[in-house]
Amino acid sequence: MRIDIITVVPELLESPLSHSIVGRAIKKGLVEIHLHNPRKYGKGPRQQVDDYSYGGDAGMVLMIEPVYKMIEELRSERTYDEIIYMSPDGEILDQGIANELSLKGNLIILCGHYKGIDHRIREHLVTREISVGDYVLSGGEIPAAILADSIIRLIPGALTDETSALSDCFQDDLLSPPIYTRPAEFNGWKVPDVLLSGNPKLIREWQDEQALERTKRLRPHLLEK
Ligand code: SAH
């Protein structure tokens, strides 16, 4: 898989995408991530990438030409399954979308900044718009990192024990049961006895009950699916 991220602030993405599970997936060759700054196609000697919005609203808007040229450069090299724009009014990211995108070959993720991007980019070039939730961030970079991370950890081989993705929250529309590690008692706070019982059947039953109870209480809408 290959993910190309278009951003005017690539620095914001360098660290989140080079460590831990994502960093290891890159090292293992499971995914390539490339950051591209459309500023190289910016206007004039100052390589301008943003301008005032028509209509006079406050805030700068990413200009169409540098972003268009950046996308065209990438599209001349390979075909893309999706050109995704990170946007607060897009479809809200969930595990289903992450699962679906983890099966793709080549993705472009486009990050807005300032007030957003020229709407013609969304109308004519973008194939999908994704939000990380109903709140506004300063730029699409952190949302892009969230989206890329959610996809990459699902690529087979990215997690050392693949089954650990299967038992994650949402993977079967259920939340995860509580988890514990040693010591069995700390400060008088105990790990549930059943987990120390060594009886896999009892443990499984307890985990299933807990998962269902937590889902009913914390995310009831998942059970309606
Ligand atoms: N004026 C826009 C917000 C711009 S925020 C509006 O009201 O919709 C600047 C950029 O941050 C956006 O272009 C988008 O790429 C990104 N962004 C902000 N919040 C986001 C969210 N919840 N999900 C995904 N991207 C977001």
CSV table of N, CA, C and O and ligand atoms in Angstrom, one decimal, residues 85-89 110-117 122 130-141 143-144, ligand 1:
chain,number,residue,atom,x,y,z
A,85,TYR,N,-10.2,14.1,1.0
A,85,TYR,CA,-10.0,15.4,1.7
A,85,TYR,C,-10.4,15.3,3.1
A,85,TYR,O,-11.5,14.8,3.4
A,86,MET,N,-9.5,15.7,4.0
A,86,MET,CA,-9.9,15.7,5.5
A,86,MET,C,-10.7,16.9,5.7
A,86,MET,O,-10.3,18.0,5.4
A,87,SER,N,-12.0,16.7,6.2
A,87,SER,CA,-12.9,17.9,6.3
A,87,SER,C,-13.8,17.7,7.5
A,87,SER,O,-14.4,16.6,7.6
A,88,PRO,N,-14.1,18.7,8.3
A,88,PRO,CA,-15.0,18.5,9.4
A,88,PRO,C,-16.4,18.1,9.0
A,88,PRO,O,-17.2,17.5,9.7
A,89,ASP,N,-16.8,18.4,7.7
A,89,ASP,CA,-18.1,18.1,7.3
A,89,ASP,C,-18.2,16.8,6.4
A,89,ASP,O,-19.2,16.4,5.8
A,110,LEU,N,-5.5,14.6,1.4
A,110,LEU,CA,-5.3,16.0,1.2
A,110,LEU,C,-5.7,16.7,2.5
A,110,LEU,O,-6.8,16.5,3.0
A,111,CYS,N,-4.7,17.5,3.0
A,111,CYS,CA,-5.0,18.3,4.2
A,111,CYS,C,-5.3,19.7,3.9
A,111,CYS,O,-4.5,20.4,3.2
A,112,GLY,N,-6.4,20.2,4.4
A,112,GLY,CA,-6.7,21.7,4.3
A,112,GLY,C,-5.9,22.4,5.4
A,112,GLY,O,-5.4,21.8,6.4
A,113,HIS,N,-5.8,23.7,5.3
A,113,HIS,CA,-5.2,24.5,6.4
A,113,HIS,C,-5.9,25.8,6.4
A,113,HIS,O,-6.7,26.2,5.5
A,114,TYR,N,-5.6,26.6,7.4
A,114,TYR,CA,-6.3,28.0,7.5
A,114,TYR,C,-7.8,27.8,7.5
A,114,TYR,O,-8.3,27.0,8.2
A,115,LYS,N,-8.4,28.5,6.6
A,115,LYS,CA,-9.9,28.5,6.5
A,115,LYS,C,-10.4,27.3,5.7
A,115,LYS,O,-11.6,27.0,5.7
A,116,GLY,N,-9.5,26.6,5.0
A,116,GLY,CA,-9.9,25.4,4.2
A,116,GLY,C,-9.3,25.5,2.8
A,116,GLY,O,-8.3,26.2,2.6
A,117,ILE,N,-9.9,24.9,1.8
A,117,ILE,CA,-9.3,24.9,0.5
A,117,ILE,C,-10.4,25.4,-0.5
A,117,ILE,O,-11.6,25.3,-0.2
A,122,ARG,N,-12.6,20.3,-4.1
A,122,ARG,CA,-13.5,19.3,-3.6
A,122,ARG,C,-14.5,18.8,-4.7
A,122,ARG,O,-14.9,17.6,-4.7
A,130,ILE,N,-13.5,12.9,4.5
A,130,ILE,CA,-13.6,12.2,5.8
A,130,ILE,C,-13.3,13.2,7.0
A,130,ILE,O,-12.4,14.0,6.9
A,131,SER,N,-14.1,13.1,8.0
A,131,SER,CA,-13.9,13.9,9.2
A,131,SER,C,-13.5,13.0,10.4
A,131,SER,O,-13.8,11.8,10.4
A,132,VAL,N,-12.8,13.6,11.3
A,132,VAL,CA,-12.5,12.8,12.6
A,132,VAL,C,-13.4,13.1,13.7
A,132,VAL,O,-13.3,12.6,14.8
A,133,GLY,N,-14.4,13.9,13.4
A,133,GLY,CA,-15.4,14.2,14.5
A,133,GLY,C,-16.0,15.6,14.3
A,133,GLY,O,-15.4,16.4,13.6
A,134,ASP,N,-17.1,15.9,15.1
A,134,ASP,CA,-17.7,17.2,14.9
A,134,ASP,C,-17.1,18.2,15.8
A,134,ASP,O,-17.7,18.7,16.8
A,135,TYR,N,-15.9,18.6,15.4
A,135,TYR,CA,-15.2,19.7,16.0
A,135,TYR,C,-14.2,20.2,15.0
A,135,TYR,O,-13.9,19.5,14.0
A,136,VAL,N,-13.7,21.4,15.2
A,136,VAL,CA,-12.8,22.0,14.1
A,136,VAL,C,-11.4,22.0,14.6
A,136,VAL,O,-11.1,22.6,15.7
A,137,LEU,N,-10.4,21.5,13.8
A,137,LEU,CA,-9.0,21.6,14.1
A,137,LEU,C,-8.4,22.6,13.2
A,137,LEU,O,-9.0,23.1,12.3
A,138,SER,N,-7.1,23.0,13.5
A,138,SER,CA,-6.5,24.0,12.7
A,138,SER,C,-6.0,23.6,11.3
A,138,SER,O,-5.8,24.4,10.4
A,139,GLY,N,-5.9,22.3,11.1
A,139,GLY,CA,-5.4,21.8,9.8
A,139,GLY,C,-5.8,20.4,9.7
A,139,GLY,O,-6.1,19.7,10.7
A,140,GLY,N,-5.6,19.8,8.5
A,140,GLY,CA,-6.0,18.4,8.2
A,140,GLY,C,-4.9,17.5,8.6
A,140,GLY,O,-5.0,16.3,8.4
A,141,GLU,N,-3.7,18.0,9.1
A,141,GLU,CA,-2.6,17.1,9.3
A,141,GLU,C,-2.9,16.1,10.4
A,141,GLU,O,-2.6,14.9,10.3
A,143,PRO,N,-5.8,15.1,11.6
A,143,PRO,CA,-6.8,14.1,11.1
A,143,PRO,C,-6.2,13.1,10.1
A,143,PRO,O,-6.5,12.0,10.1
A,144,ALA,N,-5.3,13.6,9.2
A,144,ALA,CA,-4.6,12.7,8.3
A,144,ALA,C,-3.8,11.6,9.0
A,144,ALA,O,-3.8,10.5,8.6
B,1,SAH,N1,-13.6,26.6,7.6
B,1,SAH,C1,-13.7,25.1,7.7
B,1,SAH,C2,-12.7,24.6,8.8
B,1,SAH,C3,-11.3,24.8,8.3
B,1,SAH,S1,-10.2,24.1,9.5
B,1,SAH,C4,-15.1,24.8,8.1
B,1,SAH,O1,-15.7,25.5,8.9
B,1,SAH,O2,-15.5,23.7,7.8
B,1,SAH,C5,-8.8,23.8,8.5
B,1,SAH,C6,-8.6,22.4,7.9
B,1,SAH,O3,-8.5,21.5,9.0
B,1,SAH,C7,-9.8,21.9,7.1
B,1,SAH,O4,-9.6,22.3,5.7
B,1,SAH,C8,-9.6,20.4,7.2
B,1,SAH,O5,-8.7,19.9,6.3
B,1,SAH,C9,-9.0,20.3,8.6
B,1,SAH,N2,-10.0,19.8,9.6
B,1,SAH,C10,-10.4,20.6,10.7
B,1,SAH,N3,-11.2,19.9,11.4
B,1,SAH,C11,-11.3,18.7,10.9
B,1,SAH,C12,-12.1,17.5,11.3
B,1,SAH,N4,-12.9,17.5,12.3
B,1,SAH,N5,-11.9,16.4,10.5
B,1,SAH,C13,-11.1,16.4,9.5
B,1,SAH,N6,-10.4,17.5,9.0
B,1,SAH,C14,-10.5,18.6,9.8
